[in-house]
CSV table of C-alpha atoms in Angstrom, one decimal:
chain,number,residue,atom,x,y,z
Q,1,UNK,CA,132.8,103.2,143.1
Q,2,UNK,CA,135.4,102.1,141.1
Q,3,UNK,CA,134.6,100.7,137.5
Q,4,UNK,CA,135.9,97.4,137.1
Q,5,UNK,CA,133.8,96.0,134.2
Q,6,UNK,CA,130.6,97.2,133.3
Q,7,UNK,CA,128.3,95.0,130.4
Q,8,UNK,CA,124.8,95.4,128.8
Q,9,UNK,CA,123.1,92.1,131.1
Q,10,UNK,CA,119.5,92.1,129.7
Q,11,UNK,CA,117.1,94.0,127.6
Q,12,UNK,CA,113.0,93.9,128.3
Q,13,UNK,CA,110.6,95.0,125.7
Q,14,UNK,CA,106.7,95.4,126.7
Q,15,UNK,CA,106.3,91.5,126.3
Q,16,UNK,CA,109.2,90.5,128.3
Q,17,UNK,CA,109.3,88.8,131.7
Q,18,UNK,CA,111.7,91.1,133.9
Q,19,UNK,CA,114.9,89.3,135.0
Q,20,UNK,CA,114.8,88.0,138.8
Q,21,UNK,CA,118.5,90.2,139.7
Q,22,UNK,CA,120.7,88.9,142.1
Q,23,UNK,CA,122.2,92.2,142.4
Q,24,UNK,CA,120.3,95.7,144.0
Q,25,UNK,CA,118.9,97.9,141.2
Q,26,UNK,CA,119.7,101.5,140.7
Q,27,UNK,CA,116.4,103.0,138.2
Q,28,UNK,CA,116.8,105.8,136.3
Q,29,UNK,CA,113.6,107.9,134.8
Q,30,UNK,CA,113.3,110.9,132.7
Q,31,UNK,CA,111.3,112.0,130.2
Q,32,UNK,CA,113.0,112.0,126.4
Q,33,UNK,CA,116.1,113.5,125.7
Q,34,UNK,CA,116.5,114.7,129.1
Q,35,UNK,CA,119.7,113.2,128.8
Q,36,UNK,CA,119.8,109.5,130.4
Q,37,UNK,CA,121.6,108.0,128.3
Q,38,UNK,CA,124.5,110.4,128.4
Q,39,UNK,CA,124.5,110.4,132.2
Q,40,UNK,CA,124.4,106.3,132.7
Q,41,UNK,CA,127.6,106.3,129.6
Q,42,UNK,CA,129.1,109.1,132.6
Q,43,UNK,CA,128.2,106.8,135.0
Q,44,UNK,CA,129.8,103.7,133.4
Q,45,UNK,CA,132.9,105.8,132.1
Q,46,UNK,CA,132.0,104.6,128.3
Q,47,UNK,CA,131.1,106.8,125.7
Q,48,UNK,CA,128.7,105.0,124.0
Q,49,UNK,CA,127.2,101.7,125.7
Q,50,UNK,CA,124.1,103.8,126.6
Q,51,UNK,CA,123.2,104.9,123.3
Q,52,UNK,CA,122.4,108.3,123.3
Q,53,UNK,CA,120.0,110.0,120.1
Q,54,UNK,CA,118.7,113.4,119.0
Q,55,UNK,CA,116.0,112.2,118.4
Q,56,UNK,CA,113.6,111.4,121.1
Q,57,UNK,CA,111.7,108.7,122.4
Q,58,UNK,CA,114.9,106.6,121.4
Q,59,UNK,CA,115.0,104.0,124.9
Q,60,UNK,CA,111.6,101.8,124.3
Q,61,UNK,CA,113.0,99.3,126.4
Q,62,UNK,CA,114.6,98.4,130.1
Q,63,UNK,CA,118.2,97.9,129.9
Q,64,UNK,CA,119.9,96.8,132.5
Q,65,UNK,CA,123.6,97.5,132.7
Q,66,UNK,CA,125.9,95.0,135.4
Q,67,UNK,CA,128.4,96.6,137.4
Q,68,UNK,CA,131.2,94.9,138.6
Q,69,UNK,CA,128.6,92.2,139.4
Q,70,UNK,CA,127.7,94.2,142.1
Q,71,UNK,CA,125.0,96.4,141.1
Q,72,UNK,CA,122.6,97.0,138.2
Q,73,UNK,CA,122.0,100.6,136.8
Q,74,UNK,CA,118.5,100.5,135.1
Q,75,UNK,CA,117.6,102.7,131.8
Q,76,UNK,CA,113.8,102.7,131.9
Q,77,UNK,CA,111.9,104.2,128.8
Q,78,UNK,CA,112.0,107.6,128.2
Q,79,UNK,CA,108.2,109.3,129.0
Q,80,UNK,CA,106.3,112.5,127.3
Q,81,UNK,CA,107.4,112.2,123.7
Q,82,UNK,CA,104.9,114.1,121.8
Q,83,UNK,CA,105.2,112.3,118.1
Q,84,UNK,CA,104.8,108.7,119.4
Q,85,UNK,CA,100.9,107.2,119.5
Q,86,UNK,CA,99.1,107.2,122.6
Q,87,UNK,CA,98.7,103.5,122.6
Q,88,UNK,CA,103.0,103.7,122.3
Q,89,UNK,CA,102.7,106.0,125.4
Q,90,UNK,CA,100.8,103.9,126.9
Q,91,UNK,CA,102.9,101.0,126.4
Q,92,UNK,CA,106.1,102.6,128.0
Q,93,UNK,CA,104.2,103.7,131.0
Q,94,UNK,CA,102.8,99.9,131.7
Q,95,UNK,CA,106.2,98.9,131.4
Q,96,UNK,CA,107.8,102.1,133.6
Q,97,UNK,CA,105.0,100.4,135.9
Q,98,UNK,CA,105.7,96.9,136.2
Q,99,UNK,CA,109.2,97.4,136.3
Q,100,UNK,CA,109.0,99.5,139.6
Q,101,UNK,CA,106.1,97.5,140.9
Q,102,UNK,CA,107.5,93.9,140.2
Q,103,UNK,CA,111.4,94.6,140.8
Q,104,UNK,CA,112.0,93.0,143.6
Q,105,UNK,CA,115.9,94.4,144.1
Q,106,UNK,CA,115.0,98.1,143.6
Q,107,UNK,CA,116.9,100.2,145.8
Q,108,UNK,CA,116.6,103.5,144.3
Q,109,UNK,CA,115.4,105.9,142.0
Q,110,UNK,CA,116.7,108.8,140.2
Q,111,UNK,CA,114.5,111.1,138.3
Q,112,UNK,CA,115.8,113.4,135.4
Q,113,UNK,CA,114.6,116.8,135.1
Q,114,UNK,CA,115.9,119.6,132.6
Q,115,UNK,CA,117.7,122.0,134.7
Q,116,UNK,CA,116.8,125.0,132.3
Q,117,UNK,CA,113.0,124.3,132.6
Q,118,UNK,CA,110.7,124.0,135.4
Q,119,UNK,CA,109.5,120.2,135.7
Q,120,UNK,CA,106.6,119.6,133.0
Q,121,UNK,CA,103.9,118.2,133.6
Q,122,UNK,CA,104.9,114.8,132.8
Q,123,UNK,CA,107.7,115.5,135.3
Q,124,UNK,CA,105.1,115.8,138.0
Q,125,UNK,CA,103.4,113.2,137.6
Q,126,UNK,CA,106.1,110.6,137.1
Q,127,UNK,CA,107.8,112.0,140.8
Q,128,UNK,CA,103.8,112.2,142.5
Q,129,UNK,CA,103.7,108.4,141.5
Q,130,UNK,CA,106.5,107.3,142.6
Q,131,UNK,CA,106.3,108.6,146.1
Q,132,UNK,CA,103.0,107.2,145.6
Q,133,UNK,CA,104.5,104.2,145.2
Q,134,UNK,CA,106.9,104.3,148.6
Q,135,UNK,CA,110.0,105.3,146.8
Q,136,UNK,CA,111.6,109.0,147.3
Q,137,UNK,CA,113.0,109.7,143.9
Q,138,UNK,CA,116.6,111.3,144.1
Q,139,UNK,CA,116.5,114.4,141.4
Q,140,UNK,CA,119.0,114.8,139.0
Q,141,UNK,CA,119.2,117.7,137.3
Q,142,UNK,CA,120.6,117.8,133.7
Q,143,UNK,CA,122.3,120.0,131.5
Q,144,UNK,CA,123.8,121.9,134.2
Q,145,UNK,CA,126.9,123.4,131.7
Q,146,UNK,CA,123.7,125.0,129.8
Q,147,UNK,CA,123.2,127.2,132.2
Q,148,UNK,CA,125.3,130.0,133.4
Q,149,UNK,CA,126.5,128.8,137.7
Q,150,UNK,CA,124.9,132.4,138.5
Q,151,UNK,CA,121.8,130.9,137.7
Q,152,UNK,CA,122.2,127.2,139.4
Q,153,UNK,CA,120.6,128.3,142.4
Q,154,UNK,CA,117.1,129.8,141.2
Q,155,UNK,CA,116.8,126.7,138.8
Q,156,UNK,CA,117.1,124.6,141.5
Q,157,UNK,CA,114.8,126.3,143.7
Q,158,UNK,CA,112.3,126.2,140.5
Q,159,UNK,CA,112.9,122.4,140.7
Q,160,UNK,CA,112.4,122.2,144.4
Q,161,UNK,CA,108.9,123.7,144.2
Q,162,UNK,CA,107.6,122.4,141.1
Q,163,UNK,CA,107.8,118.9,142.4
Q,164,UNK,CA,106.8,120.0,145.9
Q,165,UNK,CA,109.9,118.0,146.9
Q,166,UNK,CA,110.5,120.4,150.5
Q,167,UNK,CA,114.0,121.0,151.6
Q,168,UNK,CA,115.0,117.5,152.5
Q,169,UNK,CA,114.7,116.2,148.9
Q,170,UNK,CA,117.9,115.9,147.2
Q,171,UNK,CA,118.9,117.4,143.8
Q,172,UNK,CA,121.8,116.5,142.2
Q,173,UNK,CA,123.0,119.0,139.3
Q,174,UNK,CA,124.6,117.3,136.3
Q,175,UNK,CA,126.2,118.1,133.0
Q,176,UNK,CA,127.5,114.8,131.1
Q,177,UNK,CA,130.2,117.8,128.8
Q,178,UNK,CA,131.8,118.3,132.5
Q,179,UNK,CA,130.9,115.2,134.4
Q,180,UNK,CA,129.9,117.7,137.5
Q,181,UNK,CA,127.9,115.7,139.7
Q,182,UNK,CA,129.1,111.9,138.4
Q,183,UNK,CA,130.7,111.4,141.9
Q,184,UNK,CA,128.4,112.9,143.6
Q,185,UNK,CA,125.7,110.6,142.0
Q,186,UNK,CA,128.2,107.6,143.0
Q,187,UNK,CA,128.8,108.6,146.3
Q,188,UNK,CA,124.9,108.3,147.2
Q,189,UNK,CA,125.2,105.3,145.4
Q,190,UNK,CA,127.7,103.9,147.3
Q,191,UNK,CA,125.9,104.9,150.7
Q,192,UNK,CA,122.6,103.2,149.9
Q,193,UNK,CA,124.7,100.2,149.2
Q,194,UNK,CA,126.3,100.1,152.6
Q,195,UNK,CA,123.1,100.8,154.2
Q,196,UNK,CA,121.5,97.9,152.1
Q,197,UNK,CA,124.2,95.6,152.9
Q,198,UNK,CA,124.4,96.5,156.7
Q,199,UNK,CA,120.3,95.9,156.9
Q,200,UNK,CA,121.0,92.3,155.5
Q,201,UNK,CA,123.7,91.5,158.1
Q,202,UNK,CA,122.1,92.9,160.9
C-alpha cells in the first residue's frame, strides 16, 4: 500500500462509545512494550505519530489511525503490565473486549509477541481468546534485529508451539531499526482488502 496521508481519527478511553467506521479495521494487540507503537509509526512511515515510551503500560486507550481514507490501523491498550492496579488491568481488558466484540468493521488481527521470549502467559491467553472469539490472530514477531538470523528459526518455532498455532498460522518476523517485515505485513494487508472488497461485490 502506498501511504498517501495517514492522521490520528479518534481516541476511546474506557468511557467512550467506539466510533461506527466507514472504513475496515486492521487491530493490533500486544502486551507492553512489545513494541506496537514502533511497528504502527513503521507502518504509517512517521516517526512519531504512534508514540512510542520506555516505559510501559503507555497506550490506555484505542487509537485509531485513518489511512488514506481507506483503512483504519487500530492501537488497542497494551496488556500484562505488572506496576498498574488490577482494577487498571481490568479496565484495559473490558475495553481490549468491547472493542473486538462491538467493532463492526474488524477485518483482522495482529498479535505482538517478543521474538526473544517464548509467549508469556498473558500472550496465551490474549491469542486462546481471540480464536475464541472467531478471529485467527496473524503473529507478529518483534524485535527481530535483537536476535542473531541464526537463531530466527528456533524462536519462531518456540512461537509456533507456545501458542499452539499448528503450521498454517502465520508469523511475521519484525524489527521497527530495519523495517524487515513492514511489507510483508502490508502485503497481507492488502490481500484481505481485496478479498473484503471482492465479498461485497459479489
Amino acid at each position: 500500500m502506498v501511504i498517501k496521508s495517514v492522521n490520528l481519527e479518534t481516541v476511546c478511553g474506557y468511557t467512550s462509545k467506539l466510533p461506527q467506521s466507514k472504513y475496515p479495521e486492521i487491530a493490533f494487540a500486544g502486551k507492553s512494550n512489545v513494541g506496537k507503537s514502533s511497528l504502527i509509526n513503521a507502518l504509517m512511515n512517521r516517526k512519531a505519530l504512534a508514540r512510542t515510551s520506555s516505559q510501559p503500560g503507555k497506550t490506555q486507550t484505542i487509537n485509531y489511525y485513518n489511512i488514506n481514507d481507506e483503512l483504519y490501523l487500530v492501537d488497542l491498550p497494551g496488556y500484562g503490565y505488572a506496576k498498574v492496579s488490577e482494577k487498571e488491568k481490568e479496565k484495559w481488558g473490558e475495553l481490549i473486549e468491547r472493542y473486538l466484540n462491538g467493532s463492526q468493521m474488524l477485518m483482522a488481527v495482529f498479535l505482538l509477541v517478543d521474538i526473544r521470549h517464548e509467549p508469556s502467559k498473558n500472550d496465551k491467553l490474549m491469542y486462546d481468546w481471540m480464536v475464541y472469539q472467531g478471529y485467527e490472530p496473524v503473529i507478529i514477531a518483534t524485535k527481530a534485529d535483537k536476535i542473531k538470523r541464526s537463531q530466527l528459526s528456533k524462536n519462531i518455532s518456540a512461537i509456533r508451539k507456545g501458542l499452539n498455532l499448528g503450521e498454517k498460522g502465520i508469523i511475521i518476523p519484525f524489527s521497527s531499526e530495519t523495517k524487515n517485515g513492514r511489507d510483508e505485513i502490508w502485503a497481507l494487508v492488502d490481500e484481505m482488502l481485496s478479498a473484503s472488497y471482492g465479498d461485497e461485490e459479489s
